[in-house]
GROMACS .gro file of C-alpha atoms in nm:
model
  240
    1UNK     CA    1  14.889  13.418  11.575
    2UNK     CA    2  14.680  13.671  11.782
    3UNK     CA    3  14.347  13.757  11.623
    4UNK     CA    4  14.187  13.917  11.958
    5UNK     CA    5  13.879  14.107  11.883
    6UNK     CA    6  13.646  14.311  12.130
    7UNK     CA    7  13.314  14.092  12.201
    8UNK     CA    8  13.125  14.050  12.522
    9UNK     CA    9  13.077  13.721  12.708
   10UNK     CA   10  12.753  13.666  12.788
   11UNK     CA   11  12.655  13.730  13.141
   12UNK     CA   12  12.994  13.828  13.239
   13UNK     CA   13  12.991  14.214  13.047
   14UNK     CA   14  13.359  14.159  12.942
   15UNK     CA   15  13.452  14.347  12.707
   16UNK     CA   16  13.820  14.189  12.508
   17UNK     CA   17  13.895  14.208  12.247
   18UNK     CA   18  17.458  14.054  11.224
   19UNK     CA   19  17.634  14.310  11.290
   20UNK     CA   20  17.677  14.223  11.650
   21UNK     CA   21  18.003  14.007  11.648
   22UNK     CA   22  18.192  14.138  11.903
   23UNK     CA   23  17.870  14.260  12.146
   24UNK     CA   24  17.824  14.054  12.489
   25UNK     CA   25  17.592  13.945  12.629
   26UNK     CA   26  17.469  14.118  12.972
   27UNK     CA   27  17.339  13.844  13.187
   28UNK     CA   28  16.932  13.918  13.315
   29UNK     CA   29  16.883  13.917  13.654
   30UNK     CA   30  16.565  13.806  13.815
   31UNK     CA   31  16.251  14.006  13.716
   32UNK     CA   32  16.061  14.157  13.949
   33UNK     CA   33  15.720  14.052  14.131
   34UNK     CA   34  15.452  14.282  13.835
   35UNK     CA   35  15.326  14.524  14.075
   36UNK     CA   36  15.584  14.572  14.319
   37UNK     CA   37  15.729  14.848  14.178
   38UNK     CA   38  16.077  14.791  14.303
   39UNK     CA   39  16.208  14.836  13.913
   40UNK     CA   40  16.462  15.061  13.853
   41UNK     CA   41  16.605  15.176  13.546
   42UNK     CA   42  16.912  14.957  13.622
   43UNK     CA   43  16.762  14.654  13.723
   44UNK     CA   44  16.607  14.494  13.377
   45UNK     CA   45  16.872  14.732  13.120
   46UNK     CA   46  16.996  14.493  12.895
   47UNK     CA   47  17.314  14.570  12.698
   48UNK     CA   48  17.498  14.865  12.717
   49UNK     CA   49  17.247  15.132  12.579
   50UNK     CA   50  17.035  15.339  12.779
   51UNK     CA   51  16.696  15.386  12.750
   52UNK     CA   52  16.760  15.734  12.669
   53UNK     CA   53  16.996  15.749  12.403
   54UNK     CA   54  16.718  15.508  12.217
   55UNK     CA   55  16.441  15.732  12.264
   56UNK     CA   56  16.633  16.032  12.173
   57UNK     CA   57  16.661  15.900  11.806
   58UNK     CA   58  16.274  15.846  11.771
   59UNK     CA   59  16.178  16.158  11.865
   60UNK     CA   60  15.983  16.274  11.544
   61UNK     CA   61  15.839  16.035  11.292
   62UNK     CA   62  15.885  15.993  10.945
   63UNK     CA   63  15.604  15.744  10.901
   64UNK     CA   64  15.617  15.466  10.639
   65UNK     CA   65  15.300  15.327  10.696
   66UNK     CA   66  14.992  15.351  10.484
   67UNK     CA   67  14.776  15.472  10.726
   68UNK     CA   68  14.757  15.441  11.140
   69UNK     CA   69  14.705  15.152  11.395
   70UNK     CA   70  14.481  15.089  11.675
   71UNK     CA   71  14.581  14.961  12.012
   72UNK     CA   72  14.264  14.776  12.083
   73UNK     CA   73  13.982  14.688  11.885
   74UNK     CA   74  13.761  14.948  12.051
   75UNK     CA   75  14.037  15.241  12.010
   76UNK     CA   76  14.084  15.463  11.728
   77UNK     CA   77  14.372  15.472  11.463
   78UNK     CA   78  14.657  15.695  11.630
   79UNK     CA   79  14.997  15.478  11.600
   80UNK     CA   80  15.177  15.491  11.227
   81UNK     CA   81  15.464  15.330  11.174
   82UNK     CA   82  15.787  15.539  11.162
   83UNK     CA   83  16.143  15.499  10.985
   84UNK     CA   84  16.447  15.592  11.168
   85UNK     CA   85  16.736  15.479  10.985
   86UNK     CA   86  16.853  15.122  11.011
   87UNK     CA   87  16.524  15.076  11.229
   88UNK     CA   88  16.093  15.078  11.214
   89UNK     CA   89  15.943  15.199  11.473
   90UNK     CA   90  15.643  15.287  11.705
   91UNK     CA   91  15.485  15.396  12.018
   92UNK     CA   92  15.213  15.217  12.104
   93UNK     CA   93  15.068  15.002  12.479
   94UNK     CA   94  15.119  14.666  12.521
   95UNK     CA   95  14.937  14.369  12.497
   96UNK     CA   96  15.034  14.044  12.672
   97UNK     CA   97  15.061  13.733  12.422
   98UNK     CA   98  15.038  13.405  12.524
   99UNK     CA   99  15.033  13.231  12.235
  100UNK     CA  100  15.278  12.940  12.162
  101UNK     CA  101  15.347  12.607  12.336
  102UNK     CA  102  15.137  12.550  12.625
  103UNK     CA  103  15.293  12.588  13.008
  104UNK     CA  104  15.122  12.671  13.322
  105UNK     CA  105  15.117  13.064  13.306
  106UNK     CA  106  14.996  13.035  12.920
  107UNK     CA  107  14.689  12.823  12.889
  108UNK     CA  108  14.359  12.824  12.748
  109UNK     CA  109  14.236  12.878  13.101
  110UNK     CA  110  14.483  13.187  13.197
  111UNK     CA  111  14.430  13.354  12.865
  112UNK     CA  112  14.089  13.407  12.716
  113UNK     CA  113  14.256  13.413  12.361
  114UNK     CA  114  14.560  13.155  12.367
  115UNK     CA  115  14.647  13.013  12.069
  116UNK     CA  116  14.881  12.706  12.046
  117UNK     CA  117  15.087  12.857  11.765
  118UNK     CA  118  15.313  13.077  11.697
  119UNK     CA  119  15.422  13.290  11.331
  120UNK     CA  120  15.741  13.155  11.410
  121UNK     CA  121  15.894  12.872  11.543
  122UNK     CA  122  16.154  12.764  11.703
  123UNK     CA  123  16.478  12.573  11.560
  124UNK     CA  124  16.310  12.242  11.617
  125UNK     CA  125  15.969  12.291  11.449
  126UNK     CA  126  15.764  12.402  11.779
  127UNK     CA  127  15.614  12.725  11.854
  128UNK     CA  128  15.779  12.973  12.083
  129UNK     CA  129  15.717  12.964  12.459
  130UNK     CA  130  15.540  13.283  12.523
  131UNK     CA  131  15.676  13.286  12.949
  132UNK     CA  132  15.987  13.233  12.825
  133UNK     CA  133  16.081  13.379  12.536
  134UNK     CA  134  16.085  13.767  12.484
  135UNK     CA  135  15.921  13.834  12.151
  136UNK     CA  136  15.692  14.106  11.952
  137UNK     CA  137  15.417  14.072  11.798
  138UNK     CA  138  15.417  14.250  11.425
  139UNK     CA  139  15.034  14.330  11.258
  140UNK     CA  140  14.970  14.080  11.003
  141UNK     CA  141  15.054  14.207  10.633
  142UNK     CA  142  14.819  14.440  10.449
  143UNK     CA  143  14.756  14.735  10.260
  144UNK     CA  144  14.849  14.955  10.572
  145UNK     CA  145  15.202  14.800  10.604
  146UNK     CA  146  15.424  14.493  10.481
  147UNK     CA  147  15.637  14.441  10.771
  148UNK     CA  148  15.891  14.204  10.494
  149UNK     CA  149  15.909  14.525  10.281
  150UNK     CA  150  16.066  14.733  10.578
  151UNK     CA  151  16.323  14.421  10.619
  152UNK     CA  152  16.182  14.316  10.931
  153UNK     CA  153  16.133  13.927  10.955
  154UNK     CA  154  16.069  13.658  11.173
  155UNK     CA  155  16.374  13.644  11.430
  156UNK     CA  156  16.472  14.022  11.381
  157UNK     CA  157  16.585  14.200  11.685
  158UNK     CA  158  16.353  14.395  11.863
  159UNK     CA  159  16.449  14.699  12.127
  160UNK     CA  160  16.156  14.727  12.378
  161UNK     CA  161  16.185  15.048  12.584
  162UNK     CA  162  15.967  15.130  12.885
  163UNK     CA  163  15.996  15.324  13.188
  164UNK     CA  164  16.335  15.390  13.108
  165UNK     CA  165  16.400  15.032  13.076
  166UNK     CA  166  16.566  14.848  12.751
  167UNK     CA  167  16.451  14.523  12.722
  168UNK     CA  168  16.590  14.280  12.356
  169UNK     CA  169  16.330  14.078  12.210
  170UNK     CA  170  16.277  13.895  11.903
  171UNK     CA  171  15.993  13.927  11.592
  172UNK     CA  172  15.789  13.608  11.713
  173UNK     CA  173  15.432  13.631  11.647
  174UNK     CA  174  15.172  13.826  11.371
  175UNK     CA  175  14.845  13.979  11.541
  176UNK     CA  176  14.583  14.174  11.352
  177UNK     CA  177  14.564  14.376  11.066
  178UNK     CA  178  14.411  14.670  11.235
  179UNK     CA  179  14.613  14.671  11.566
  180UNK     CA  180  14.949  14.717  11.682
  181UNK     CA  181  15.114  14.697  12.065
  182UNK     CA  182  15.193  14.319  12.191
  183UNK     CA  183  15.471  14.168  12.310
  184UNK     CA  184  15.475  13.790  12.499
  185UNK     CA  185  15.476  13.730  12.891
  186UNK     CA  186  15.821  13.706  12.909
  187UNK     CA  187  15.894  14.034  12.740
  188UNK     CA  188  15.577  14.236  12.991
  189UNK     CA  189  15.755  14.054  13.277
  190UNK     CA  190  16.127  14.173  13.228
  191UNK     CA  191  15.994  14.548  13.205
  192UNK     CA  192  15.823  14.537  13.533
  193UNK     CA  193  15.450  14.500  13.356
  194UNK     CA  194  15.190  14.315  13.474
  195UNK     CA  195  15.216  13.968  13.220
  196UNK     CA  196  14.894  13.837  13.293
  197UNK     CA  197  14.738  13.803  12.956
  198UNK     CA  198  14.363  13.873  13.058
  199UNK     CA  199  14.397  14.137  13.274
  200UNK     CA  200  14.784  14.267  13.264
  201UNK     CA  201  15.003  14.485  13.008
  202UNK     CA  202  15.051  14.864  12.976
  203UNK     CA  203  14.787  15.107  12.834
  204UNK     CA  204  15.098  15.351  12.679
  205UNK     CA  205  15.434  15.426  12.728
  206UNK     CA  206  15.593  15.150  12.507
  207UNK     CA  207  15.831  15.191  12.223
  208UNK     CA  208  15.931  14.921  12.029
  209UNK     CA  209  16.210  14.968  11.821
  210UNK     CA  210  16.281  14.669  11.525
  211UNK     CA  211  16.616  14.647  11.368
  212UNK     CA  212  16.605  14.619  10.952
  213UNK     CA  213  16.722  14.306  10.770
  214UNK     CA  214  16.850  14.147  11.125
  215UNK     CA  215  16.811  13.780  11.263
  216UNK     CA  216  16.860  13.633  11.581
  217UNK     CA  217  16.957  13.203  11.500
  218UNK     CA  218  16.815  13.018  11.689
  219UNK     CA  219  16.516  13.273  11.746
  220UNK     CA  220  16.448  13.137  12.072
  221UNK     CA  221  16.828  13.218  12.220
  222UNK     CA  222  16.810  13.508  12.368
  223UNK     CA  223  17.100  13.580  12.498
  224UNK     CA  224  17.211  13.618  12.156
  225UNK     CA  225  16.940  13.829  12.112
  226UNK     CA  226  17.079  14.031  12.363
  227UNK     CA  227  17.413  14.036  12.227
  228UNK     CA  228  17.339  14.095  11.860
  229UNK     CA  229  17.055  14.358  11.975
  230UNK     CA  230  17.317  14.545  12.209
  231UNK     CA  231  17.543  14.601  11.891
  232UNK     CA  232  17.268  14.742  11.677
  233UNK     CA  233  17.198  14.973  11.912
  234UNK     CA  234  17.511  15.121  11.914
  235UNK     CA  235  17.505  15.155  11.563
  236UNK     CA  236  17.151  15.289  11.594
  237UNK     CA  237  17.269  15.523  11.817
  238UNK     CA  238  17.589  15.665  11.636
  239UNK     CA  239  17.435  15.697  11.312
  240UNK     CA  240  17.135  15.849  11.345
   0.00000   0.00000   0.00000
């Protein structure tokens, strides 16, 4: 569970801080090198909805959130969260998390601020694998907004759109109370952003669409998250 916080180290002047059934699954093909920029819009889409016909239904906001997130510690409130019908949403940058069970991309010495937990876990008890796994982070309950209350939950399918990219992820991880904007390695990496966790992610451009009252079993399959994402898009789609 993310807690990062601006502060400087000294010496170095760093500042840090189912309704699905009958949906397939599309099978992901290899993600790019980040920063080759030889992603195109086909190459990471997941499913059979575009990019497009997402972002056309969160056009305007109808924001259910007490209030506005940050991005970073050091930024000021600007993101609320919005309800669209079947969906929450927002529009926010992204943050790499790296938090979860320890490989050799996620680390204490690759990330500044790994944690070796997770909100969630997976089926057998241990926390998620951050380079693996496609998952969002949600802010931590609070007076702004109670993620539960909105029927999102730990497993729920997540739509990640970027750079006219659709990339399905799961709820896997709680940050801050404050800030909003983080996904895990695996999910930066898919969408062509730079995963590393220090240094990587995208400073805007990200919407990350989560799908009311749904749940991906076991949370770390994700090619049913895929499948089960793929069909609530549709519906998305059609009914709003």
């Amino acid at each position: 569970m993310r807690t990062r916080l601006a502060f400087v180290l000294a010496g170095a002047g760093l500042l840090a801080g189912s309704l699905a059934a009958g949906a397939q699954a599309t099978p992901r093909p290899p993600a790019p090198a980040p920063g080759s920029g030889s992603v195109t819009a086909d190459s990471v889409k997941e499913g059979s909805v575009t990019a497009a016909q997402l972002l056309a239904k969160v056009k305007s906001c109808s924001q259910i959130s007490n209030g506005k997130y940050r991005t970073d510690d050091e930024t000021s409130a600007t993101v609320p969260v919005c309800d669209a019908g079947g969906a929450v949403f927002w529009k926010a940058d992204m943050d790499v998390d790296c938090d979860g069970q320890v490989t050799s991309k996620c680390n204490e010495d690759t990330d500044p601020w790994f944690q070796d937990d997770t909100a969630f876990h997976q089926s057998n008890g241990k926390p998620l694998i951050a380079d693996k796994l496609p998952y969002v982070v949600v802010p931590s309950k609070s007076s702004t907004w109670d993620y539960g209350s909105s029927g999102i939950k730990g497993g729920g399918v997540v739509a990640v759109v970027y750079n006219n990219k659709v990339e399905y992820a799961v709820v896997g991880d709680t940050g801050p109370t404050k800030i909003i904007g983080e996904a895990s390695y695996a999910t930066a990496n898919a969408l062509g952003i730079d995963p590393d966790p220090e240094t990587g992610g995208a400073e805007s451009g990200v919407t990350y669409i989560l799908f009311k009252n749904s749940s991906v079993s076991p949370i770390e399959n994700h090619d049913k998250a895929v499948s089960v994402g793929d069909g609530l898009a549709k519906q998305f789609v059609q009914n709003n």
